[in-house]
mmCIF file of C-alpha atoms (C1' of nucleotides) in Angstrom:
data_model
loop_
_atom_site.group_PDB
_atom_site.id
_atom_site.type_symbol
_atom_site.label_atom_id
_atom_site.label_comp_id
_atom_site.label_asym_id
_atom_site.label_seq_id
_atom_site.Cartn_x
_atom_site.Cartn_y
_atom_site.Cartn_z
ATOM 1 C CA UNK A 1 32.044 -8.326 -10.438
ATOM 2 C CA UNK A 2 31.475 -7.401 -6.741
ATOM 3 C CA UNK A 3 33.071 -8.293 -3.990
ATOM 4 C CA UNK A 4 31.057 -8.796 -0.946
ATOM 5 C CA UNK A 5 32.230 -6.818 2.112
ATOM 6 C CA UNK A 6 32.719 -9.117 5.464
ATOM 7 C CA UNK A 7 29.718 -8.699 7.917
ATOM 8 C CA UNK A 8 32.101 -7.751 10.033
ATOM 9 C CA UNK A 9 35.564 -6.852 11.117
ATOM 10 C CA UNK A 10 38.245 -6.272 13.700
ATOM 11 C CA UNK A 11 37.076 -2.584 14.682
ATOM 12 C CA UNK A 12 38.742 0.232 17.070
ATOM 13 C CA UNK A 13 38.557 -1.492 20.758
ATOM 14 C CA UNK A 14 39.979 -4.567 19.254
ATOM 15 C CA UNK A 15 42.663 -2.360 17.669
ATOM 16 C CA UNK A 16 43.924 -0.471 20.748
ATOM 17 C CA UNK A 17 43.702 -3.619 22.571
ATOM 18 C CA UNK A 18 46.251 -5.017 20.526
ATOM 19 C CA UNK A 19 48.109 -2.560 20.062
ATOM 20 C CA UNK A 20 48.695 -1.854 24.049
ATOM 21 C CA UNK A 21 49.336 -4.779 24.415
ATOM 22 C CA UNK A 22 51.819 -5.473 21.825
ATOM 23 C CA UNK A 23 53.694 -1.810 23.044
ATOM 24 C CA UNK A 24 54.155 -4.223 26.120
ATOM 25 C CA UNK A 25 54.645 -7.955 24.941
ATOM 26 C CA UNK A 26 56.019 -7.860 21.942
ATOM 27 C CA UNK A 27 59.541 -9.186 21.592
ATOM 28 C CA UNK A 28 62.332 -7.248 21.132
ATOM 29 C CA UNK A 29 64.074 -9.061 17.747
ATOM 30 C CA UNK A 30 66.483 -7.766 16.467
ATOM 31 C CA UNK A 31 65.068 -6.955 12.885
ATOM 32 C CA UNK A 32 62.257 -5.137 14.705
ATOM 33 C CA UNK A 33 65.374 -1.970 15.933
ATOM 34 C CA UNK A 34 64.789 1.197 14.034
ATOM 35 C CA UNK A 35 68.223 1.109 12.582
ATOM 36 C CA UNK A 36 67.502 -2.239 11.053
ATOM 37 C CA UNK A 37 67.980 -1.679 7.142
ATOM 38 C CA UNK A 38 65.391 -2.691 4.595
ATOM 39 C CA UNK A 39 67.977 -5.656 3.748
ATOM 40 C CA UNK A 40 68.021 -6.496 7.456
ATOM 41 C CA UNK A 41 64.197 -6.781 7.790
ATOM 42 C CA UNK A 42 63.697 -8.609 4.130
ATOM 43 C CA UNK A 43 66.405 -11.298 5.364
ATOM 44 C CA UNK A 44 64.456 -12.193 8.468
ATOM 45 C CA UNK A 45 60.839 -12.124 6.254
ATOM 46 C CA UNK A 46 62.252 -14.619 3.810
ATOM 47 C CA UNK A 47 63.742 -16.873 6.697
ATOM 48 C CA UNK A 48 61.128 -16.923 8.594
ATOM 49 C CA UNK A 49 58.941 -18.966 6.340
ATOM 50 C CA UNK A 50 57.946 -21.620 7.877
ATOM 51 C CA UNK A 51 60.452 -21.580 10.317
ATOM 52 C CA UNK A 52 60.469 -20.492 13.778
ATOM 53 C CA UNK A 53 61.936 -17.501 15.118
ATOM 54 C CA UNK A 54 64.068 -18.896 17.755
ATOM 55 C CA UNK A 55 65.954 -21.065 14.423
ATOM 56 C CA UNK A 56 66.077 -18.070 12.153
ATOM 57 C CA UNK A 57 67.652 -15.282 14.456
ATOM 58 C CA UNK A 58 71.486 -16.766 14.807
ATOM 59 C CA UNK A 59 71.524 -17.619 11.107
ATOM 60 C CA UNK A 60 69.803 -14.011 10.324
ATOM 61 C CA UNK A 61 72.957 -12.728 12.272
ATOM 62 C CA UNK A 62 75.659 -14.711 10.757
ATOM 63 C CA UNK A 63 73.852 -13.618 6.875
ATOM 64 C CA UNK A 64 73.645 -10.283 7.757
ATOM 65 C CA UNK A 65 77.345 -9.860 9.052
ATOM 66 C CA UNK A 66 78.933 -11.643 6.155
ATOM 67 C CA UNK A 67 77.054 -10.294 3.336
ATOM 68 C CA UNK A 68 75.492 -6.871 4.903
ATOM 69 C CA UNK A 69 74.108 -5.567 1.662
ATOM 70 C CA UNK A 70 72.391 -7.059 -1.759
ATOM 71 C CA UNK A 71 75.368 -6.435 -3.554
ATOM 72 C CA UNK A 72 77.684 -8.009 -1.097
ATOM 73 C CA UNK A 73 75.301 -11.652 -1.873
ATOM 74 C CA UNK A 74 75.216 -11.467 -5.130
ATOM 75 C CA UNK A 75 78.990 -11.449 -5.377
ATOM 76 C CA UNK A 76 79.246 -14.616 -3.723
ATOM 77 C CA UNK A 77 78.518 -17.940 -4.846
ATOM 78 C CA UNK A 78 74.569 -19.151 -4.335
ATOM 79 C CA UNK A 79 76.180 -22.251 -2.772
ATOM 80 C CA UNK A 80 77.296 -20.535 -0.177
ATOM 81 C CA UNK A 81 73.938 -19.113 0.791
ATOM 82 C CA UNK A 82 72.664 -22.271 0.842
ATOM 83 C CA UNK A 83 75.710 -23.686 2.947
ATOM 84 C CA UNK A 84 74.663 -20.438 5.301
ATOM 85 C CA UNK A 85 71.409 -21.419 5.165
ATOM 86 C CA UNK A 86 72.188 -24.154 7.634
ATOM 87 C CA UNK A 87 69.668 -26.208 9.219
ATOM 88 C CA UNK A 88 66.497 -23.423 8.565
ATOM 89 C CA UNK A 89 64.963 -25.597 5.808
ATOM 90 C CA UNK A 90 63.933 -25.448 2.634
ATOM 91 C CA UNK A 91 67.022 -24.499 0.997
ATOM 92 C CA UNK A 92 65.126 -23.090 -2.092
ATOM 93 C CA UNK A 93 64.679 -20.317 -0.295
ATOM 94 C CA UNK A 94 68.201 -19.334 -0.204
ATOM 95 C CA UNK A 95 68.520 -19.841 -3.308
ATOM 96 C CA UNK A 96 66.078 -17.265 -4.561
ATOM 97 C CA UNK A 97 67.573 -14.906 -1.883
ATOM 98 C CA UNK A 98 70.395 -14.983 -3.693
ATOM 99 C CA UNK A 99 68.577 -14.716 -7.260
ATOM 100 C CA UNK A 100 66.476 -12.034 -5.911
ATOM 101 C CA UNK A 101 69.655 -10.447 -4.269
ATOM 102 C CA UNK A 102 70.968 -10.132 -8.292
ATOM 103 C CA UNK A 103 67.867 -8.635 -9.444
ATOM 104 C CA UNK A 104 68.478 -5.839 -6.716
ATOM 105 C CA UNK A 105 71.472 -5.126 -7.970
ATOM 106 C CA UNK A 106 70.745 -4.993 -11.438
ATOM 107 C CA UNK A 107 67.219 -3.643 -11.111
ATOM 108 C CA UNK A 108 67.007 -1.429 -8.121
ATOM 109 C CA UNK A 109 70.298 0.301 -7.838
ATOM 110 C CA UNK A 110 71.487 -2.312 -5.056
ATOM 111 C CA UNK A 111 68.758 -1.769 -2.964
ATOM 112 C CA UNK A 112 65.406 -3.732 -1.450
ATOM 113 C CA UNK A 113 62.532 -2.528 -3.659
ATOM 114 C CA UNK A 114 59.950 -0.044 -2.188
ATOM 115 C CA UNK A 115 57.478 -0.608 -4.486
ATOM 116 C CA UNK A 116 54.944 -3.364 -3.980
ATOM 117 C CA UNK A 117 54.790 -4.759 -7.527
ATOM 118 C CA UNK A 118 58.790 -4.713 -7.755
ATOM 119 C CA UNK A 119 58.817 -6.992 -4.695
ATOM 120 C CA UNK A 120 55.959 -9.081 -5.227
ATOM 121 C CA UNK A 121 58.364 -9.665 -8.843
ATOM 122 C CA UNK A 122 61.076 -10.769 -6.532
ATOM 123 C CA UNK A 123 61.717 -14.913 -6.773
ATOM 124 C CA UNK A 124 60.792 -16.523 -3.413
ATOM 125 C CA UNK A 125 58.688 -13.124 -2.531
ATOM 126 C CA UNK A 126 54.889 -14.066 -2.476
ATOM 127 C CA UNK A 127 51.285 -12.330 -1.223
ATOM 128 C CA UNK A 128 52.636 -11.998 2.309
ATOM 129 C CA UNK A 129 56.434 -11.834 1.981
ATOM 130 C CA UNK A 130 55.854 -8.760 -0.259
ATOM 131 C CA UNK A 131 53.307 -6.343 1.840
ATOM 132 C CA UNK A 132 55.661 -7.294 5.110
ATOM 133 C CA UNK A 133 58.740 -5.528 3.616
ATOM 134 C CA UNK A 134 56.273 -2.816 2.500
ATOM 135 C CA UNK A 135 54.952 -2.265 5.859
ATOM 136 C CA UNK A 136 58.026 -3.422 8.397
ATOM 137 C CA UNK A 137 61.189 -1.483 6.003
ATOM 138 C CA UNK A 138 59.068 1.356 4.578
ATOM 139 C CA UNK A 139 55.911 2.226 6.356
ATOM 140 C CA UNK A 140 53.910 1.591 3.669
ATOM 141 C CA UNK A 141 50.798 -0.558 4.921
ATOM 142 C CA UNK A 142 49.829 -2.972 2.972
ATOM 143 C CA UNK A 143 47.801 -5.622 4.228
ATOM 144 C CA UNK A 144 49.820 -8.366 5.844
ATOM 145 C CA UNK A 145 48.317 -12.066 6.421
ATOM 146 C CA UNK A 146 50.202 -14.771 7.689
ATOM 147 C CA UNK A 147 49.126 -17.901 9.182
ATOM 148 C CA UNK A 148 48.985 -15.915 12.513
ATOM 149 C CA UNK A 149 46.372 -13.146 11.698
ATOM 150 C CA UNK A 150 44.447 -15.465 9.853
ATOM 151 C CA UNK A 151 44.195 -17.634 12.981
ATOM 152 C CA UNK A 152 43.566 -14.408 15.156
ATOM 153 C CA UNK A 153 40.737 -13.273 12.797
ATOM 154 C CA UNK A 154 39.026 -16.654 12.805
ATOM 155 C CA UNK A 155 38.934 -16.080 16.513
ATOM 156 C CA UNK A 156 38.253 -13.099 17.492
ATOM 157 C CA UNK A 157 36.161 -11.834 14.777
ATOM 158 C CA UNK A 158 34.734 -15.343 12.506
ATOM 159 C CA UNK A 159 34.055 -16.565 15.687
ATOM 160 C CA UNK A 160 35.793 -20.145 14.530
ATOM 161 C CA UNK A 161 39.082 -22.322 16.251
ATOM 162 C CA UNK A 162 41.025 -22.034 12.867
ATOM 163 C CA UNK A 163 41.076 -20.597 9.673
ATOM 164 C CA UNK A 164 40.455 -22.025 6.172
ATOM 165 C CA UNK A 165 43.195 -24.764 5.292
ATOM 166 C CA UNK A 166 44.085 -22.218 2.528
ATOM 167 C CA UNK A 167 44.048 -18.511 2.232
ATOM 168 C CA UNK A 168 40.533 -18.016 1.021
ATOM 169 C CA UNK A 169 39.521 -14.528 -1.113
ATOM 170 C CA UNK A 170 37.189 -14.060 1.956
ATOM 171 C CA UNK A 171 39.845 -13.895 4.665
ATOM 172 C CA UNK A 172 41.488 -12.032 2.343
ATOM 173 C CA UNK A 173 38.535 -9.366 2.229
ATOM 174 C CA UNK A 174 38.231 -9.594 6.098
ATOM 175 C CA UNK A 175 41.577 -8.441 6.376
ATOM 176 C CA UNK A 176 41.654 -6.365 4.642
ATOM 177 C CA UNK A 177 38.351 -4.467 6.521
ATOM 178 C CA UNK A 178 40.358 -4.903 9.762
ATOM 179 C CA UNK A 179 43.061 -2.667 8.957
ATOM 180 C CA UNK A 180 43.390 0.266 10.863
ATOM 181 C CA UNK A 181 42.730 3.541 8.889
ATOM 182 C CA UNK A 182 45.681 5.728 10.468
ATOM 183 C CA UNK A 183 48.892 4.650 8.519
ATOM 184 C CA UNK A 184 51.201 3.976 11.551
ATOM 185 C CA UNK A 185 48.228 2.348 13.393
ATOM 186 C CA UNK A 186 48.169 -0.051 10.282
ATOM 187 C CA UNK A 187 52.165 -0.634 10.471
ATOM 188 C CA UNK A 188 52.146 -1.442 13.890
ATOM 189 C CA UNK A 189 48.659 -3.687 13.473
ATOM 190 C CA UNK A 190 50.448 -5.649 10.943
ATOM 191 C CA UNK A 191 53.285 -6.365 13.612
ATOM 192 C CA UNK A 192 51.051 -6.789 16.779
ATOM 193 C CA UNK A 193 48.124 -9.271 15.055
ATOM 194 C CA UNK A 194 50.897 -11.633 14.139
ATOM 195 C CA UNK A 195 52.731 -11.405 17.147
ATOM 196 C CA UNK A 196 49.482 -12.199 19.243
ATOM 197 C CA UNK A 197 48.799 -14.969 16.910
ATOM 198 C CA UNK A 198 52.602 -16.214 17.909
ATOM 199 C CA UNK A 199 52.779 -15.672 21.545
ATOM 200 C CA UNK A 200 48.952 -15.796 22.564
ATOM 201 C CA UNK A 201 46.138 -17.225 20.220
ATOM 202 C CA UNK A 202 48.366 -19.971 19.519
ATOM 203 C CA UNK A 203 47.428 -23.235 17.052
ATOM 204 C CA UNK A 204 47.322 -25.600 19.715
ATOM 205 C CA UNK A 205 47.070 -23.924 23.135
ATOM 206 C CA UNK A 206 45.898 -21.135 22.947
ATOM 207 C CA UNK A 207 46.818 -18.823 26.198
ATOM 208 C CA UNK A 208 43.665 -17.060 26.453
ATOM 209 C CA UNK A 209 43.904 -16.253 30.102
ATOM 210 C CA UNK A 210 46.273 -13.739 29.355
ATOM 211 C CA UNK A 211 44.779 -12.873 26.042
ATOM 212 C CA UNK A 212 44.216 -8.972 25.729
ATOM 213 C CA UNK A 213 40.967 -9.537 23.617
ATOM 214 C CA UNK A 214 39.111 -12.249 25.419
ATOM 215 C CA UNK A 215 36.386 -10.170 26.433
ATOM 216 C CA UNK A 216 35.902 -9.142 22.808
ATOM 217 C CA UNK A 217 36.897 -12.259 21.089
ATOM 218 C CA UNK A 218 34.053 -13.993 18.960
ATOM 219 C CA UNK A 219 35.057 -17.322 19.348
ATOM 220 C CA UNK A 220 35.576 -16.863 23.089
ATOM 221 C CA UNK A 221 32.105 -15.595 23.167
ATOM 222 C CA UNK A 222 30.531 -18.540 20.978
ATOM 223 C CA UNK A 223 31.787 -20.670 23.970
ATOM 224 C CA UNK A 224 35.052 -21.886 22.057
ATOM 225 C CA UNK A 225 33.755 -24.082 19.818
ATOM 226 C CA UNK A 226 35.335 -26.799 18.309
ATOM 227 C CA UNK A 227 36.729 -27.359 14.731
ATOM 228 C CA UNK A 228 33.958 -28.505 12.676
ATOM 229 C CA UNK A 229 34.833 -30.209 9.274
ATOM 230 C CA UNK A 230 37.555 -32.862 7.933
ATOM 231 C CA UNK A 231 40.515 -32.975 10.232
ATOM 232 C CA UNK A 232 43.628 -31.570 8.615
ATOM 233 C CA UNK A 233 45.819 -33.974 7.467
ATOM 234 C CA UNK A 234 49.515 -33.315 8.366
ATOM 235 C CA UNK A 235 52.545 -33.778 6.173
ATOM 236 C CA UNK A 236 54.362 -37.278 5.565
ATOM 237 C CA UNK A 237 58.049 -37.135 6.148
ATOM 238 C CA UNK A 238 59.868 -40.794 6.880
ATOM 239 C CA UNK A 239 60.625 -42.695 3.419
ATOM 240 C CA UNK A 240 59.300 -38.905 1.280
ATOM 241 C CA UNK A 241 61.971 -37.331 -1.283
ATOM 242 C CA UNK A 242 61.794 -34.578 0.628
ATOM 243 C CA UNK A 243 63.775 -36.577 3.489
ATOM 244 C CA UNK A 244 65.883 -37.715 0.882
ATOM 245 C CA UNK A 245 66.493 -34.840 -0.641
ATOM 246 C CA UNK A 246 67.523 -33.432 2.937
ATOM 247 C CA UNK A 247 70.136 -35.628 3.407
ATOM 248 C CA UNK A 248 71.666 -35.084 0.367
ATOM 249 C CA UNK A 249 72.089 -31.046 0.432
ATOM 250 C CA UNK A 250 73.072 -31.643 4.258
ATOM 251 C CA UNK A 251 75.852 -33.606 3.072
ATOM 252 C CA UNK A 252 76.896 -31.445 1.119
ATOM 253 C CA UNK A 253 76.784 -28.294 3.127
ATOM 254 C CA UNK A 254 78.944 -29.931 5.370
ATOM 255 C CA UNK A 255 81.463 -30.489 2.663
ATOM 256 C CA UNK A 256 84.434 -28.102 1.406
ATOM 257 C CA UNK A 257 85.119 -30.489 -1.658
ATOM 258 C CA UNK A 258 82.604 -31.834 -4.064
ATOM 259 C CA UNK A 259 81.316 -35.106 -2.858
ATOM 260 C CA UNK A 260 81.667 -38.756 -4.690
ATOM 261 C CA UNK A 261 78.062 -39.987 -6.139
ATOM 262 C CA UNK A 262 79.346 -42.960 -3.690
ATOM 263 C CA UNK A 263 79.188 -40.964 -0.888
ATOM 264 C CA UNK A 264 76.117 -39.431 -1.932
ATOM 265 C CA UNK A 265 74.404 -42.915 -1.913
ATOM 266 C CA UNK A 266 74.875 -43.108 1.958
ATOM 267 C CA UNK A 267 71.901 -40.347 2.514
ATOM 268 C CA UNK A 268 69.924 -43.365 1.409
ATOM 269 C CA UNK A 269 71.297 -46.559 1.025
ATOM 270 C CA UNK A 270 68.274 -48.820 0.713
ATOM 271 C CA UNK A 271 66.799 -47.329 -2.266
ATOM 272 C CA UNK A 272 68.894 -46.356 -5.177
ATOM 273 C CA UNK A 273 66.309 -45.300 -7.856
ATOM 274 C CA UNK A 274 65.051 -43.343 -4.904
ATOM 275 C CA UNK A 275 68.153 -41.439 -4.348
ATOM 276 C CA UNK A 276 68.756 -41.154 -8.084
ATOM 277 C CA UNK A 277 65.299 -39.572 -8.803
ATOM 278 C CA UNK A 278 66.181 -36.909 -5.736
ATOM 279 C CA UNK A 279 69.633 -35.998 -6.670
ATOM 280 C CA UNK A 280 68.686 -35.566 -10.494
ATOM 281 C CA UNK A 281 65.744 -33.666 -9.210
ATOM 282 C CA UNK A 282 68.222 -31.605 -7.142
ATOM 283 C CA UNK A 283 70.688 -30.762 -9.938
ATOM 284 C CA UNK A 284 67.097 -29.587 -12.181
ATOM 285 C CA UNK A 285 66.160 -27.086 -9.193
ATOM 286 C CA UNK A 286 69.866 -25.942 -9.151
ATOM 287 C CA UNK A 287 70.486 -26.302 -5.461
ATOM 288 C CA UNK A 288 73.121 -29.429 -6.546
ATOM 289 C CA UNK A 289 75.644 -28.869 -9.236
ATOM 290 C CA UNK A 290 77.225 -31.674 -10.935
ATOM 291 C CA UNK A 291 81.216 -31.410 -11.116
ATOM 292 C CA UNK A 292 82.576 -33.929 -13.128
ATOM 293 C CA UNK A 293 84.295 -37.090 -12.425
ATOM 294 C CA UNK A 294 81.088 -38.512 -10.709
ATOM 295 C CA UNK A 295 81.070 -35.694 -8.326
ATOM 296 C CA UNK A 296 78.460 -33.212 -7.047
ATOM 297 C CA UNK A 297 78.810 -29.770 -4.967
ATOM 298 C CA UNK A 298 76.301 -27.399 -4.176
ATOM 299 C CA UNK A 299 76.309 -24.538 -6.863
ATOM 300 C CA UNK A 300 79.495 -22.271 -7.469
ATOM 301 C "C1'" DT B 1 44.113 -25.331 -6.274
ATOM 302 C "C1'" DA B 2 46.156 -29.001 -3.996
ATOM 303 C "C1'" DG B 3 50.365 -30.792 -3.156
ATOM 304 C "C1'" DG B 4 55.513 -30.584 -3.051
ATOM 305 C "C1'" DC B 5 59.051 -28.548 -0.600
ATOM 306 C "C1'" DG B 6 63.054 -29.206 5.323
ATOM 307 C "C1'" DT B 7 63.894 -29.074 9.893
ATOM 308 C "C1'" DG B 8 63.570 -29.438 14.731
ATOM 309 C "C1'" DG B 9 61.117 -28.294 19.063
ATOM 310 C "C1'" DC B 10 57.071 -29.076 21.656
ATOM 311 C "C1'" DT B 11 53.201 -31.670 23.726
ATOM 312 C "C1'" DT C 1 55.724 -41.351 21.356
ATOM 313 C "C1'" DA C 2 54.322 -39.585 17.181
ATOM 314 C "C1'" DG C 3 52.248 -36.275 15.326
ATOM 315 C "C1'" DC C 4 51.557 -31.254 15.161
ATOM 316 C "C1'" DC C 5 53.192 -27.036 13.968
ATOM 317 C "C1'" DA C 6 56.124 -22.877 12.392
ATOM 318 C "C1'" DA C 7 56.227 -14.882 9.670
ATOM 319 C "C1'" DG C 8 54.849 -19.303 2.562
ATOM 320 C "C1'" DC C 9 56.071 -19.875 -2.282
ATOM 321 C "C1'" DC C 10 55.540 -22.047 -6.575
ATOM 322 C "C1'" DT C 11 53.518 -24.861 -10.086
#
DNA sequence: TAGGCGTGGCT
DNA sequence: TAGCCAAGCCT
């Protein structure tokens, strides 16, 4: 089977445009210093998931100063990494950390995998997760594409106000075409696409004023048109288990002790089989661990 | 492959 | 104000 190659693709002016400008906007975060370690720069991939940078970097500090290495995580409890986790959200995600912490150790000598296939094996390491530790830790440069690039490639070279709702194998293709064919070119293109995604060619306001690529940007040039096609439909949250569920780690986070299933019940009071269905599912995913006498603790 | 999975800041 | 949105992953 053949794959069809994209009609077109970010080429060499929209490259060095990017990349000048990143060499002057981008921000200087902390996992972004040369002497960051692998470890350093996985922690901050994997928190910054859906989650904003401004959230992740304090609780990327505190994680990296208690626990500086894989092996120093997987000696501790995977509660604790999800008490750590704080408020960043989806605490699933620390959980694999600390899964995928264990598998360093007993897999990869204690250290972050180099190889793409041994991270993409890592829980809670997926498509993107995977070629940015490739790419940021060890200059290897795999194609990264994030919510950001795909938005900036929709732009500037689709021609369209945003991407597919879902990765599609065509974006996939696209960016793949727009990488840069010089390896450190490709490193830092990786970097400065998503960072002009974040701080430029934004979702919803888009600062294109002081974009770098207006003059070559597709979309701009189509006379910015509008979305075309069903609105995207954004996520329920009031009354959802996932609300539920929430409460229910939060409360325990913020407890030394194991918690009474009484105390439990105040995360949602008005429902019961609602609360019952959310800690049970809790306990299944292993992010709550039941402790006898009718009391519950995250997992030791 | 569409939907479940947290949280909080911004407009 | 009430959505919208944020460096996705997994099933």
């Amino acid at each position: 089977m053949t794959t069809p190659t994209p009609s077109a693709a970010a080429g060499p002016a929209l490259h060095s445009a990017v990349l000048d400008w990143y060499s002057q906007h981008g921000r200087d975060l902390p996992w972004r210093d040369p002497d960051c370690t692998p470890w350093g720069i996985y922690l901050s991939e994997v928190m910054s998931q859906q989650t904003p940078v401004a959230r992740v970097q304090p609780v990327w500090e505190r994680w990296l100063q208690r626990w500086p290495t894989p092996a120093a995580l997987a000696a501790d409890s995977p509660g604790e990494a999800v008490r750590m986790w704080d408020g960043l959200g989806y605490p699933r995600r620390a959980l694999r950390l600390w899964e995928s912490a264990r598998v360093m150790v007993e897999q990869h000598g204690g250290q972050v995998p180099r190889d793409h296939e041994d991270l993409l094996a890592l829980p809670g390491v997926g498509a993107y997760t995977a070629a940015a530790v490739a790419s940021f830790a060890y200059e290897d440069p795999r194609t990264v594409v994030d919510t950001n690039v795909r938005r900036v490639l929709a732009r500037t070279v689709t021609g369209t106000q945003h991407a597919a709702p879902a990765l599609t194998a065509a974006e996939m293709r696209l960016a793949q075409a727009s990488m840069p064919a010089d390896r450190d070119d490709a490193n830092a293109w990786n970097a400065a696409s998503m960072e002009l995604g974040a701080l430029i060619c934004t979702a919803r306001s888009p600062k294109c004023l002081e974009c770098p690529v207006v003059h070559l940007c597709a979309w701009q040039l189509a006379g910015r048109p509008e979305h075309e096609g069903p609105a995207r439909r954004g996520q329920a949250w009031h009354g959802t288990d996932r609300q539920v569920r929430g409460r229910i780690v939060q409360l325990l986070r913020e407890s030394p002790d194991p918690v009474s299933r009484g105390a439990l019940g105040t995360a949602w009071p008005d429902d019961e089989s609602k609360l019952e269905r959310c800690l049970a599912a809790l306990v299944d995913d292993g992010l709550v661990e039941p402790r006898g006498g009718d009391r519950y603790s995250l997992p030791s």
